[in-house]
Amino acid sequence: MKESINVTLKRKDFDDEAIDTKETKRHLTNPPYRSRINSDQDLWKTVSVLRQDCRTSGIIPKLEPNLKNEDTQYAYLCSDSTDYISTGIMDLGWGCGYRNCQMLMSFLEKEKQDGDYLLKQVIDISSIQLLLEKAWQEGFDPLGAKQLKNHVFKTRKWIGTTEVYTLLAYLGIRSTIIDFHQPGPQKLHKDMFDWIQSYFTSNITTKKGKKVYTTHRPPLYLQHQGHSRTVVGIEILKSGKRNLIIFDPGRRMLRSFTKKRINYNEDTESSNEEEEEPEQEEPEQEEDEDEEEDEEIDIMNDHKTISKPKILFKANKIQ
């Protein structure tokens, strides 16, 4: 692992305190723990399933036509089990961490190991908060619990990489945090792009003349200053430049979807979007829908720089 990459659970407010991970390690090295959590009927009766109309499935395969242009050399996408989930009116401005967590869960819900699904169900925001507090009560991430005053349930408190890691650990899912805290020349994160490219391409053994590959990889949770997103792939251009293909929960999915592609270019640190115009059935609504689309573009323009990014990914071998 390169020197510029650190795996850490430390928080900047408590760097001088040691982190006791003994309890967490005990759970992570105990394979039956996930099965016990999934079979705990009393636990799952206390949580609520995310409504199906809050999820958009089948987006990953629809990205492929957008990546077959002349400038693209290769593109690699995560598992097509991944759903797109956006923030709603009630969590606008603070719910991105929860929504990205739910996108990871949408993959885990459909994947099996030893005949059992990795996750029983995708849960709503209040349920994520409830399980996070239960994890703290069992000794997971005591410093994170201290920073958030041991309470997030029914609040608008933001969560980030460490909270999502803690929740996955509590559910018996093995994951890792990688901190790219020092950018390279021109404030670009070349090491991060190298790592993401390796992550998506490492299990591709032969090219077989294809340009776009859908892998079995889980998506990546990408946290940077002020926002988080879900990385669902990487595009490698013939010029050598690379784009991250991203699901942003702060963006609403247009009805037409669905040729939407949101990229982060490693050389420009800017975001770009390509999408179809929605069909206008009623002329009198055209002006309102155009205003809505402009508002969405403004949201993206607020986040042009990736600052101090952290990536949470699910390891190949799951406990």
PDB file of C-alpha atoms in Angstrom:
ATOM      1  CA  MET A   1       0.000   0.000   0.000  1.00  0.00           C
ATOM      2  CA  LYS A   2       1.345   3.415  -0.911  1.00  0.00           C
ATOM      3  CA  GLU A   3       2.536   5.746   1.807  1.00  0.00           C
ATOM      4  CA  SER A   4      -0.077   8.343   0.903  1.00  0.00           C
ATOM      5  CA  ILE A   5      -2.895   5.940   1.787  1.00  0.00           C
ATOM      6  CA  ASN A   6      -3.839   5.442   5.411  1.00  0.00           C
ATOM      7  CA  VAL A   7      -6.428   3.123   6.863  1.00  0.00           C
ATOM      8  CA  THR A   8      -7.821   4.836   9.915  1.00  0.00           C
ATOM      9  CA  LEU A   9     -10.750   5.088  12.273  1.00  0.00           C
ATOM     10  CA  LYS A  10      -9.457   8.206  14.012  1.00  0.00           C
ATOM     11  CA  ARG A  11     -11.431  11.419  14.077  1.00  0.00           C
ATOM     12  CA  LYS A  12      -9.641  14.741  13.981  1.00  0.00           C
ATOM     13  CA  ASP A  13     -11.374  15.944  17.161  1.00  0.00           C
ATOM     14  CA  PHE A  14      -9.978  13.022  19.157  1.00  0.00           C
ATOM     15  CA  ASP A  15      -6.606  12.245  17.572  1.00  0.00           C
ATOM     16  CA  ASP A  16      -4.934  12.177  20.976  1.00  0.00           C
ATOM     17  CA  GLU A  17      -7.170   9.374  22.225  1.00  0.00           C
ATOM     18  CA  ALA A  18      -6.630   5.694  21.561  1.00  0.00           C
ATOM     19  CA  ILE A  19      -9.410   3.786  19.866  1.00  0.00           C
ATOM     20  CA  ASP A  20     -10.486   0.579  21.513  1.00  0.00           C
ATOM     21  CA  THR A  21     -11.385  -1.772  18.651  1.00  0.00           C
ATOM     22  CA  LYS A  22     -11.216  -4.969  20.695  1.00  0.00           C
ATOM     23  CA  GLU A  23     -14.979  -5.443  20.727  1.00  0.00           C
ATOM     24  CA  THR A  24     -15.298  -4.632  17.035  1.00  0.00           C
ATOM     25  CA  LYS A  25     -12.539  -7.089  16.118  1.00  0.00           C
ATOM     26  CA  ARG A  26     -14.234  -9.780  18.183  1.00  0.00           C
ATOM     27  CA  HIS A  27     -17.402  -9.389  16.136  1.00  0.00           C
ATOM     28  CA  LEU A  28     -15.584  -9.190  12.805  1.00  0.00           C
ATOM     29  CA  THR A  29     -13.692 -12.426  13.449  1.00  0.00           C
ATOM     30  CA  ASN A  30     -16.850 -14.272  14.450  1.00  0.00           C
ATOM     31  CA  PRO A  31     -18.510 -15.525  11.206  1.00  0.00           C
ATOM     32  CA  PRO A  32     -21.824 -16.563  12.878  1.00  0.00           C
ATOM     33  CA  TYR A  33     -22.368 -12.991  14.088  1.00  0.00           C
ATOM     34  CA  ARG A  34     -23.979 -11.819  10.847  1.00  0.00           C
ATOM     35  CA  SER A  35     -26.293 -14.827  10.787  1.00  0.00           C
ATOM     36  CA  ARG A  36     -27.320 -14.110  14.371  1.00  0.00           C
ATOM     37  CA  ILE A  37     -28.109 -10.485  13.519  1.00  0.00           C
ATOM     38  CA  ASN A  38     -30.101 -11.438  10.408  1.00  0.00           C
ATOM     39  CA  SER A  39     -32.103 -14.038  12.339  1.00  0.00           C
ATOM     40  CA  ASP A  40     -32.832 -11.728  15.293  1.00  0.00           C
ATOM     41  CA  GLN A  41     -36.575 -11.273  14.760  1.00  0.00           C
ATOM     42  CA  ASP A  42     -36.939  -8.877  17.691  1.00  0.00           C
ATOM     43  CA  LEU A  43     -34.271  -6.604  16.219  1.00  0.00           C
ATOM     44  CA  TRP A  44     -35.807  -6.480  12.740  1.00  0.00           C
ATOM     45  CA  LYS A  45     -39.269  -5.828  14.178  1.00  0.00           C
ATOM     46  CA  THR A  46     -37.930  -2.529  15.524  1.00  0.00           C
ATOM     47  CA  VAL A  47     -36.812  -1.274  12.088  1.00  0.00           C
ATOM     48  CA  SER A  48     -38.685  -0.253   8.951  1.00  0.00           C
ATOM     49  CA  VAL A  49     -37.968  -1.278   5.369  1.00  0.00           C
ATOM     50  CA  LEU A  50     -37.138   1.467   2.882  1.00  0.00           C
ATOM     51  CA  ARG A  51     -40.158   1.958   0.642  1.00  0.00           C
ATOM     52  CA  GLN A  52     -39.747   0.509  -2.829  1.00  0.00           C
ATOM     53  CA  ASP A  53     -40.809   3.768  -4.479  1.00  0.00           C
ATOM     54  CA  CYS A  54     -37.753   5.436  -2.902  1.00  0.00           C
ATOM     55  CA  ARG A  55     -35.442   3.173  -4.920  1.00  0.00           C
ATOM     56  CA  THR A  56     -34.599   3.113  -8.624  1.00  0.00           C
ATOM     57  CA  SER A  57     -33.358  -0.270  -9.817  1.00  0.00           C
ATOM     58  CA  GLY A  58     -31.764  -1.263 -13.108  1.00  0.00           C
ATOM     59  CA  ILE A  59     -29.722   1.910 -13.634  1.00  0.00           C
ATOM     60  CA  ILE A  60     -26.282   0.286 -13.992  1.00  0.00           C
ATOM     61  CA  PRO A  61     -27.070  -1.581 -17.265  1.00  0.00           C
ATOM     62  CA  LYS A  62     -28.563   1.607 -18.718  1.00  0.00           C
ATOM     63  CA  LEU A  63     -25.266   3.442 -18.234  1.00  0.00           C
ATOM     64  CA  GLU A  64     -23.505   1.237 -20.777  1.00  0.00           C
ATOM     65  CA  PRO A  65     -24.695   3.027 -23.973  1.00  0.00           C
ATOM     66  CA  ASN A  66     -23.352   6.316 -22.586  1.00  0.00           C
ATOM     67  CA  LEU A  67     -19.885   4.819 -22.269  1.00  0.00           C
ATOM     68  CA  LYS A  68     -19.539   3.524 -25.830  1.00  0.00           C
ATOM     69  CA  ASN A  69     -18.300   6.751 -27.381  1.00  0.00           C
ATOM     70  CA  GLU A  70     -15.144   7.362 -29.385  1.00  0.00           C
ATOM     71  CA  ASP A  71     -13.248   8.950 -26.497  1.00  0.00           C
ATOM     72  CA  THR A  72     -13.737   5.976 -24.151  1.00  0.00           C
ATOM     73  CA  GLN A  73     -11.131   3.231 -24.127  1.00  0.00           C
ATOM     74  CA  TYR A  74     -12.624   1.140 -21.315  1.00  0.00           C
ATOM     75  CA  ALA A  75     -15.252   1.570 -18.617  1.00  0.00           C
ATOM     76  CA  TYR A  76     -15.862  -0.587 -15.562  1.00  0.00           C
ATOM     77  CA  LEU A  77     -19.098  -0.600 -13.562  1.00  0.00           C
ATOM     78  CA  CYS A  78     -20.034  -2.065 -10.200  1.00  0.00           C
ATOM     79  CA  SER A  79     -22.584  -4.837  -9.736  1.00  0.00           C
ATOM     80  CA  ASP A  80     -25.922  -4.205 -11.423  1.00  0.00           C
ATOM     81  CA  SER A  81     -27.559  -5.141  -8.098  1.00  0.00           C
ATOM     82  CA  THR A  82     -26.912  -1.575  -6.941  1.00  0.00           C
ATOM     83  CA  ASP A  83     -29.958   0.722  -6.762  1.00  0.00           C
ATOM     84  CA  TYR A  84     -30.013   4.500  -7.026  1.00  0.00           C
ATOM     85  CA  ILE A  85     -31.492   6.236  -3.957  1.00  0.00           C
ATOM     86  CA  SER A  86     -31.825  10.001  -3.609  1.00  0.00           C
ATOM     87  CA  THR A  87     -32.516  12.346  -0.738  1.00  0.00           C
ATOM     88  CA  GLY A  88     -36.115  13.411  -0.209  1.00  0.00           C
ATOM     89  CA  ILE A  89     -37.756  16.587   1.009  1.00  0.00           C
ATOM     90  CA  MET A  90     -37.487  15.519   4.658  1.00  0.00           C
ATOM     91  CA  ASP A  91     -33.730  14.801   4.556  1.00  0.00           C
ATOM     92  CA  LEU A  92     -32.612  17.410   2.017  1.00  0.00           C
ATOM     93  CA  GLY A  93     -29.309  18.946   3.086  1.00  0.00           C
ATOM     94  CA  TRP A  94     -28.337  16.346   5.696  1.00  0.00           C
ATOM     95  CA  GLY A  95     -29.311  12.880   4.432  1.00  0.00           C
ATOM     96  CA  CYS A  96     -26.567  12.124   1.888  1.00  0.00           C
ATOM     97  CA  GLY A  97     -24.629   9.820   4.241  1.00  0.00           C
ATOM     98  CA  TYR A  98     -27.736   7.758   4.950  1.00  0.00           C
ATOM     99  CA  ARG A  99     -28.715   7.532   1.278  1.00  0.00           C
ATOM    100  CA  ASN A 100     -25.244   6.408   0.203  1.00  0.00           C
ATOM    101  CA  CYS A 101     -25.356   3.828   2.986  1.00  0.00           C
ATOM    102  CA  GLN A 102     -28.681   2.588   1.602  1.00  0.00           C
ATOM    103  CA  MET A 103     -27.130   2.253  -1.863  1.00  0.00           C
ATOM    104  CA  LEU A 104     -24.465  -0.026  -0.364  1.00  0.00           C
ATOM    105  CA  MET A 105     -27.248  -1.937   1.383  1.00  0.00           C
ATOM    106  CA  SER A 106     -29.125  -2.389  -1.897  1.00  0.00           C
ATOM    107  CA  PHE A 107     -26.161  -4.415  -3.155  1.00  0.00           C
ATOM    108  CA  LEU A 108     -25.783  -6.411   0.070  1.00  0.00           C
ATOM    109  CA  GLU A 109     -29.500  -7.233   0.140  1.00  0.00           C
ATOM    110  CA  LYS A 110     -29.244  -9.125  -3.166  1.00  0.00           C
ATOM    111  CA  GLU A 111     -25.923 -10.918  -2.564  1.00  0.00           C
ATOM    112  CA  LYS A 112     -25.606 -14.345  -0.972  1.00  0.00           C
ATOM    113  CA  GLN A 113     -22.802 -16.093   0.870  1.00  0.00           C
ATOM    114  CA  ASP A 114     -23.070 -19.711   1.997  1.00  0.00           C
ATOM    115  CA  GLY A 115     -26.706 -19.702   0.914  1.00  0.00           C
ATOM    116  CA  ASP A 116     -27.714 -16.697   3.042  1.00  0.00           C
ATOM    117  CA  TYR A 117     -28.279 -13.114   1.967  1.00  0.00           C
ATOM    118  CA  LEU A 118     -25.655 -10.752   3.344  1.00  0.00           C
ATOM    119  CA  LEU A 119     -28.308  -8.316   4.543  1.00  0.00           C
ATOM    120  CA  LYS A 120     -31.898  -9.009   5.467  1.00  0.00           C
ATOM    121  CA  GLN A 121     -33.309  -5.778   4.028  1.00  0.00           C
ATOM    122  CA  VAL A 122     -32.592  -2.143   3.154  1.00  0.00           C
ATOM    123  CA  ILE A 123     -33.854  -0.017   6.036  1.00  0.00           C
ATOM    124  CA  ASP A 124     -34.991   3.600   6.241  1.00  0.00           C
ATOM    125  CA  ILE A 125     -33.075   6.507   7.799  1.00  0.00           C
ATOM    126  CA  SER A 126     -34.642   6.276  11.265  1.00  0.00           C
ATOM    127  CA  SER A 127     -33.805   2.564  11.371  1.00  0.00           C
ATOM    128  CA  ILE A 128     -30.194   3.236  10.364  1.00  0.00           C
ATOM    129  CA  GLN A 129     -30.007   5.706  13.243  1.00  0.00           C
ATOM    130  CA  LEU A 130     -31.524   3.172  15.631  1.00  0.00           C
ATOM    131  CA  LEU A 131     -29.078   0.403  14.677  1.00  0.00           C
ATOM    132  CA  LEU A 132     -26.158   2.826  14.861  1.00  0.00           C
ATOM    133  CA  GLU A 133     -27.069   3.635  18.456  1.00  0.00           C
ATOM    134  CA  LYS A 134     -27.357  -0.098  19.211  1.00  0.00           C
ATOM    135  CA  ALA A 135     -23.858  -0.575  17.761  1.00  0.00           C
ATOM    136  CA  TRP A 136     -22.513   2.157  20.038  1.00  0.00           C
ATOM    137  CA  GLN A 137     -24.182   0.513  23.029  1.00  0.00           C
ATOM    138  CA  GLU A 138     -22.316  -2.700  22.198  1.00  0.00           C
ATOM    139  CA  GLY A 139     -18.957  -0.912  22.128  1.00  0.00           C
ATOM    140  CA  PHE A 140     -18.476  -0.096  18.449  1.00  0.00           C
ATOM    141  CA  ASP A 141     -16.627   3.178  17.690  1.00  0.00           C
ATOM    142  CA  PRO A 142     -16.747   4.776  21.164  1.00  0.00           C
ATOM    143  CA  LEU A 143     -15.111   7.979  19.904  1.00  0.00           C
ATOM    144  CA  GLY A 144     -17.690   8.387  17.162  1.00  0.00           C
ATOM    145  CA  ALA A 145     -20.427   7.859  19.723  1.00  0.00           C
ATOM    146  CA  LYS A 146     -18.826  10.494  21.950  1.00  0.00           C
ATOM    147  CA  GLN A 147     -18.591  13.009  19.117  1.00  0.00           C
ATOM    148  CA  LEU A 148     -22.294  12.591  18.304  1.00  0.00           C
ATOM    149  CA  LYS A 149     -23.223  12.493  22.011  1.00  0.00           C
ATOM    150  CA  ASN A 150     -24.416   8.879  21.729  1.00  0.00           C
ATOM    151  CA  HIS A 151     -27.608  10.010  20.035  1.00  0.00           C
ATOM    152  CA  VAL A 152     -28.709  10.265  16.388  1.00  0.00           C
ATOM    153  CA  PHE A 153     -32.178   8.668  16.433  1.00  0.00           C
ATOM    154  CA  LYS A 154     -34.894  11.029  15.172  1.00  0.00           C
ATOM    155  CA  THR A 155     -32.337  13.812  14.596  1.00  0.00           C
ATOM    156  CA  ARG A 156     -30.874  15.537  11.534  1.00  0.00           C
ATOM    157  CA  LYS A 157     -27.283  14.837  12.518  1.00  0.00           C
ATOM    158  CA  TRP A 158     -24.993  14.068   9.604  1.00  0.00           C
ATOM    159  CA  ILE A 159     -23.217  10.735   9.403  1.00  0.00           C
ATOM    160  CA  GLY A 160     -20.074   9.927   7.463  1.00  0.00           C
ATOM    161  CA  THR A 161     -17.656   7.163   6.605  1.00  0.00           C
ATOM    162  CA  THR A 162     -16.994   6.037  10.172  1.00  0.00           C
ATOM    163  CA  GLU A 163     -20.680   5.747  11.060  1.00  0.00           C
ATOM    164  CA  VAL A 164     -21.386   3.676   7.933  1.00  0.00           C
ATOM    165  CA  TYR A 165     -18.382   1.480   8.753  1.00  0.00           C
ATOM    166  CA  THR A 166     -19.688   1.048  12.313  1.00  0.00           C
ATOM    167  CA  LEU A 167     -23.148   0.078  11.090  1.00  0.00           C
ATOM    168  CA  LEU A 168     -21.755  -2.493   8.645  1.00  0.00           C
ATOM    169  CA  ALA A 169     -19.508  -3.939  11.355  1.00  0.00           C
ATOM    170  CA  TYR A 170     -22.509  -4.246  13.677  1.00  0.00           C
ATOM    171  CA  LEU A 171     -24.374  -6.101  10.904  1.00  0.00           C
ATOM    172  CA  GLY A 172     -21.417  -8.472  10.458  1.00  0.00           C
ATOM    173  CA  ILE A 173     -20.229  -7.013   7.138  1.00  0.00           C
ATOM    174  CA  ARG A 174     -16.486  -6.609   6.776  1.00  0.00           C
ATOM    175  CA  SER A 175     -15.369  -3.273   5.296  1.00  0.00           C
ATOM    176  CA  THR A 176     -12.333  -0.972   5.230  1.00  0.00           C
ATOM    177  CA  ILE A 177     -11.797   2.787   5.334  1.00  0.00           C
ATOM    178  CA  ILE A 178      -9.057   4.238   3.134  1.00  0.00           C
ATOM    179  CA  ASP A 179      -8.079   7.865   3.730  1.00  0.00           C
ATOM    180  CA  PHE A 180      -6.506   9.827   0.856  1.00  0.00           C
ATOM    181  CA  HIS A 181      -5.608  12.817   2.986  1.00  0.00           C
ATOM    182  CA  GLN A 182      -2.755  14.262   0.919  1.00  0.00           C
ATOM    183  CA  PRO A 183      -3.433  15.247  -2.714  1.00  0.00           C
ATOM    184  CA  GLY A 184      -0.657  15.103  -5.274  1.00  0.00           C
ATOM    185  CA  PRO A 185       0.560  17.796  -7.674  1.00  0.00           C
ATOM    186  CA  GLN A 186      -2.059  20.388  -8.682  1.00  0.00           C
ATOM    187  CA  LYS A 187      -4.177  19.134  -5.758  1.00  0.00           C
ATOM    188  CA  LEU A 188      -5.241  16.056  -7.729  1.00  0.00           C
ATOM    189  CA  HIS A 189      -5.831  12.676  -6.112  1.00  0.00           C
ATOM    190  CA  LYS A 190      -3.985  10.410  -8.536  1.00  0.00           C
ATOM    191  CA  ASP A 191      -3.524   7.728  -5.865  1.00  0.00           C
ATOM    192  CA  MET A 192      -7.261   7.625  -5.287  1.00  0.00           C
ATOM    193  CA  PHE A 193      -7.980   7.202  -9.002  1.00  0.00           C
ATOM    194  CA  ASP A 194      -5.282   4.506  -9.244  1.00  0.00           C
ATOM    195  CA  TRP A 195      -6.814   2.625  -6.324  1.00  0.00           C
ATOM    196  CA  ILE A 196     -10.373   2.869  -7.674  1.00  0.00           C
ATOM    197  CA  GLN A 197      -9.240   1.724 -11.120  1.00  0.00           C
ATOM    198  CA  SER A 198      -7.463  -1.265  -9.578  1.00  0.00           C
ATOM    199  CA  TYR A 199     -10.520  -2.044  -7.443  1.00  0.00           C
ATOM    200  CA  PHE A 200     -12.864  -2.316 -10.424  1.00  0.00           C
ATOM    201  CA  THR A 201     -10.415  -3.962 -12.841  1.00  0.00           C
ATOM    202  CA  SER A 202      -8.570  -6.460 -10.621  1.00  0.00           C
ATOM    203  CA  ASN A 203     -11.001  -9.316 -11.304  1.00  0.00           C
ATOM    204  CA  ILE A 204     -11.117  -8.723 -15.078  1.00  0.00           C
ATOM    205  CA  THR A 205      -8.825 -11.372 -16.573  1.00  0.00           C
ATOM    206  CA  THR A 206      -9.486 -10.947 -20.301  1.00  0.00           C
ATOM    207  CA  LYS A 207     -10.713  -7.985 -22.327  1.00  0.00           C
ATOM    208  CA  LYS A 208     -12.511 -10.049 -25.036  1.00  0.00           C
ATOM    209  CA  GLY A 209     -12.826  -6.984 -27.236  1.00  0.00           C
ATOM    210  CA  LYS A 210     -15.382  -5.310 -24.970  1.00  0.00           C
ATOM    211  CA  LYS A 211     -15.361  -1.643 -24.058  1.00  0.00           C
ATOM    212  CA  VAL A 212     -17.723  -1.628 -21.051  1.00  0.00           C
ATOM    213  CA  TYR A 213     -17.561  -4.215 -18.269  1.00  0.00           C
ATOM    214  CA  THR A 214     -20.122  -4.735 -15.529  1.00  0.00           C
ATOM    215  CA  THR A 215     -18.269  -6.371 -12.645  1.00  0.00           C
ATOM    216  CA  HIS A 216     -19.500  -8.080  -9.480  1.00  0.00           C
ATOM    217  CA  ARG A 217     -17.857  -5.425  -7.336  1.00  0.00           C
ATOM    218  CA  PRO A 218     -19.833  -3.574  -4.659  1.00  0.00           C
ATOM    219  CA  PRO A 219     -20.128   0.204  -5.081  1.00  0.00           C
ATOM    220  CA  LEU A 220     -17.833   2.506  -3.099  1.00  0.00           C
ATOM    221  CA  TYR A 221     -18.861   5.059  -0.490  1.00  0.00           C
ATOM    222  CA  LEU A 222     -16.874   8.247  -1.218  1.00  0.00           C
ATOM    223  CA  GLN A 223     -16.766  10.896   1.519  1.00  0.00           C
ATOM    224  CA  HIS A 224     -15.181  14.290   1.035  1.00  0.00           C
ATOM    225  CA  GLN A 225     -15.508  17.613   2.774  1.00  0.00           C
ATOM    226  CA  GLY A 226     -19.175  18.556   3.048  1.00  0.00           C
ATOM    227  CA  HIS A 227     -20.714  15.743   0.996  1.00  0.00           C
ATOM    228  CA  SER A 228     -20.634  12.047   0.122  1.00  0.00           C
ATOM    229  CA  ARG A 229     -21.437  10.104  -3.034  1.00  0.00           C
ATOM    230  CA  THR A 230     -21.486   6.522  -4.292  1.00  0.00           C
ATOM    231  CA  VAL A 231     -18.889   5.533  -6.895  1.00  0.00           C
ATOM    232  CA  VAL A 232     -20.391   2.984  -9.289  1.00  0.00           C
ATOM    233  CA  GLY A 233     -17.581   2.807 -11.836  1.00  0.00           C
ATOM    234  CA  ILE A 234     -14.653   4.386 -13.628  1.00  0.00           C
ATOM    235  CA  GLU A 235     -14.192   5.458 -17.250  1.00  0.00           C
ATOM    236  CA  ILE A 236     -10.732   5.406 -18.850  1.00  0.00           C
ATOM    237  CA  LEU A 237     -10.360   7.682 -21.858  1.00  0.00           C
ATOM    238  CA  LYS A 238      -8.022   7.138 -24.795  1.00  0.00           C
ATOM    239  CA  SER A 239      -6.244  10.339 -23.779  1.00  0.00           C
ATOM    240  CA  GLY A 240      -5.285   8.705 -20.476  1.00  0.00           C
ATOM    241  CA  LYS A 241      -7.680  10.803 -18.409  1.00  0.00           C
ATOM    242  CA  ARG A 242     -10.131   9.083 -16.088  1.00  0.00           C
ATOM    243  CA  ASN A 243     -13.644   9.843 -14.872  1.00  0.00           C
ATOM    244  CA  LEU A 244     -15.415   8.482 -11.821  1.00  0.00           C
ATOM    245  CA  ILE A 245     -18.985   7.417 -12.519  1.00  0.00           C
ATOM    246  CA  ILE A 246     -21.027   8.511  -9.533  1.00  0.00           C
ATOM    247  CA  PHE A 247     -24.508   8.256  -8.030  1.00  0.00           C
ATOM    248  CA  ASP A 248     -25.178  11.480  -6.134  1.00  0.00           C
ATOM    249  CA  PRO A 249     -28.099  11.229  -3.674  1.00  0.00           C
ATOM    250  CA  GLY A 250     -28.467  15.009  -3.885  1.00  0.00           C
ATOM    251  CA  ARG A 251     -29.642  14.632  -7.488  1.00  0.00           C
ATOM    252  CA  ARG A 252     -33.183  13.646  -8.360  1.00  0.00           C
ATOM    253  CA  MET A 253     -33.650  11.093 -11.122  1.00  0.00           C
ATOM    254  CA  LEU A 254     -35.464  12.635 -14.085  1.00  0.00           C
ATOM    255  CA  ARG A 255     -38.486  10.686 -15.289  1.00  0.00           C
ATOM    256  CA  SER A 256     -36.876   9.940 -18.635  1.00  0.00           C
ATOM    257  CA  PHE A 257     -33.755   8.837 -16.832  1.00  0.00           C
ATOM    258  CA  THR A 258     -31.948   7.778 -17.975  1.00  0.00           C
ATOM    259  CA  LYS A 259     -29.082   8.411 -19.935  1.00  0.00           C
ATOM    260  CA  LYS A 260     -27.604  10.242 -17.018  1.00  0.00           C
ATOM    261  CA  ARG A 261     -23.924  10.067 -16.284  1.00  0.00           C
ATOM    262  CA  ILE A 262     -22.205  12.036 -13.544  1.00  0.00           C
ATOM    263  CA  ASN A 263     -18.426  12.059 -13.779  1.00  0.00           C
ATOM    264  CA  TYR A 264     -15.510  13.395 -11.796  1.00  0.00           C
ATOM    265  CA  ASN A 265     -12.475  14.031 -13.940  1.00  0.00           C
ATOM    266  CA  GLU A 266      -9.161  13.479 -12.165  1.00  0.00           C
ATOM    267  CA  ASP A 267      -7.437  16.239 -14.110  1.00  0.00           C
ATOM    268  CA  THR A 268     -10.008  19.005 -13.790  1.00  0.00           C
ATOM    269  CA  GLU A 269     -11.601  18.105 -10.443  1.00  0.00           C
ATOM    270  CA  SER A 270     -14.883  19.208 -11.977  1.00  0.00           C
ATOM    271  CA  SER A 271     -18.217  17.466 -12.307  1.00  0.00           C
ATOM    272  CA  ASN A 272     -19.963  16.913 -15.612  1.00  0.00           C
ATOM    273  CA  GLU A 273     -23.387  15.574 -16.382  1.00  0.00           C
ATOM    274  CA  GLU A 274     -25.003  14.225 -19.509  1.00  0.00           C
ATOM    275  CA  GLU A 275     -28.714  13.496 -19.486  1.00  0.00           C
ATOM    276  CA  GLU A 276     -31.705  13.305 -21.740  1.00  0.00           C
ATOM    277  CA  GLU A 277     -34.204  16.111 -21.712  1.00  0.00           C
ATOM    278  CA  PRO A 278     -37.514  15.004 -20.157  1.00  0.00           C
ATOM    279  CA  GLU A 279     -40.448  14.704 -22.515  1.00  0.00           C
ATOM    280  CA  GLN A 280     -42.873  17.594 -22.167  1.00  0.00           C
ATOM    281  CA  GLU A 281     -46.422  16.334 -22.565  1.00  0.00           C
ATOM    282  CA  GLU A 282     -48.091  19.557 -21.466  1.00  0.00           C
ATOM    283  CA  PRO A 283     -46.661  22.847 -22.820  1.00  0.00           C
ATOM    284  CA  GLU A 284     -47.778  24.834 -19.780  1.00  0.00           C
ATOM    285  CA  GLN A 285     -45.502  22.701 -17.551  1.00  0.00           C
ATOM    286  CA  GLU A 286     -42.401  23.168 -19.681  1.00  0.00           C
ATOM    287  CA  GLU A 287     -41.172  26.289 -17.903  1.00  0.00           C
ATOM    288  CA  ASP A 288     -41.526  24.741 -14.425  1.00  0.00           C
ATOM    289  CA  GLU A 289     -39.668  21.574 -15.377  1.00  0.00           C
ATOM    290  CA  ASP A 290     -36.858  23.571 -16.977  1.00  0.00           C
ATOM    291  CA  GLU A 291     -36.483  25.543 -13.749  1.00  0.00           C
ATOM    292  CA  GLU A 292     -36.314  22.295 -11.783  1.00  0.00           C
ATOM    293  CA  GLU A 293     -33.561  20.961 -14.043  1.00  0.00           C
ATOM    294  CA  ASP A 294     -31.543  24.175 -13.666  1.00  0.00           C
ATOM    295  CA  GLU A 295     -31.847  23.879  -9.895  1.00  0.00           C
ATOM    296  CA  GLU A 296     -30.421  20.351 -10.012  1.00  0.00           C
ATOM    297  CA  ILE A 297     -27.428  21.521 -12.044  1.00  0.00           C
ATOM    298  CA  ASP A 298     -26.777  24.260  -9.482  1.00  0.00           C
ATOM    299  CA  ILE A 299     -26.628  21.612  -6.746  1.00  0.00           C
ATOM    300  CA  MET A 300     -23.873  19.805  -8.639  1.00  0.00           C
ATOM    301  CA  ASN A 301     -21.957  23.023  -9.243  1.00  0.00           C
ATOM    302  CA  ASP A 302     -21.652  23.506  -5.505  1.00  0.00           C
ATOM    303  CA  HIS A 303     -19.281  20.522  -5.292  1.00  0.00           C
ATOM    304  CA  LYS A 304     -16.564  20.930  -7.890  1.00  0.00           C
ATOM    305  CA  THR A 305     -13.582  20.074  -5.700  1.00  0.00           C
ATOM    306  CA  ILE A 306     -12.890  16.770  -3.995  1.00  0.00           C
ATOM    307  CA  SER A 307     -11.260  17.677  -0.692  1.00  0.00           C
ATOM    308  CA  LYS A 308      -9.756  15.091   1.690  1.00  0.00           C
ATOM    309  CA  PRO A 309     -11.686  12.130   0.270  1.00  0.00           C
ATOM    310  CA  LYS A 310     -12.228   8.884   2.144  1.00  0.00           C
ATOM    311  CA  ILE A 311     -13.448   5.646   0.609  1.00  0.00           C
ATOM    312  CA  LEU A 312     -15.365   2.925   2.380  1.00  0.00           C
ATOM    313  CA  PHE A 313     -15.513  -0.345   0.502  1.00  0.00           C
ATOM    314  CA  LYS A 314     -16.694  -3.847   1.251  1.00  0.00           C
ATOM    315  CA  ALA A 315     -13.818  -6.308   1.330  1.00  0.00           C
ATOM    316  CA  ASN A 316     -13.712  -9.262  -1.057  1.00  0.00           C
ATOM    317  CA  LYS A 317     -14.074 -11.726   1.792  1.00  0.00           C
ATOM    318  CA  ILE A 318     -17.098 -11.070   3.947  1.00  0.00           C
ATOM    319  CA  GLN A 319     -17.396 -12.372   7.459  1.00  0.00           C
TER     320      GLN A 319
END
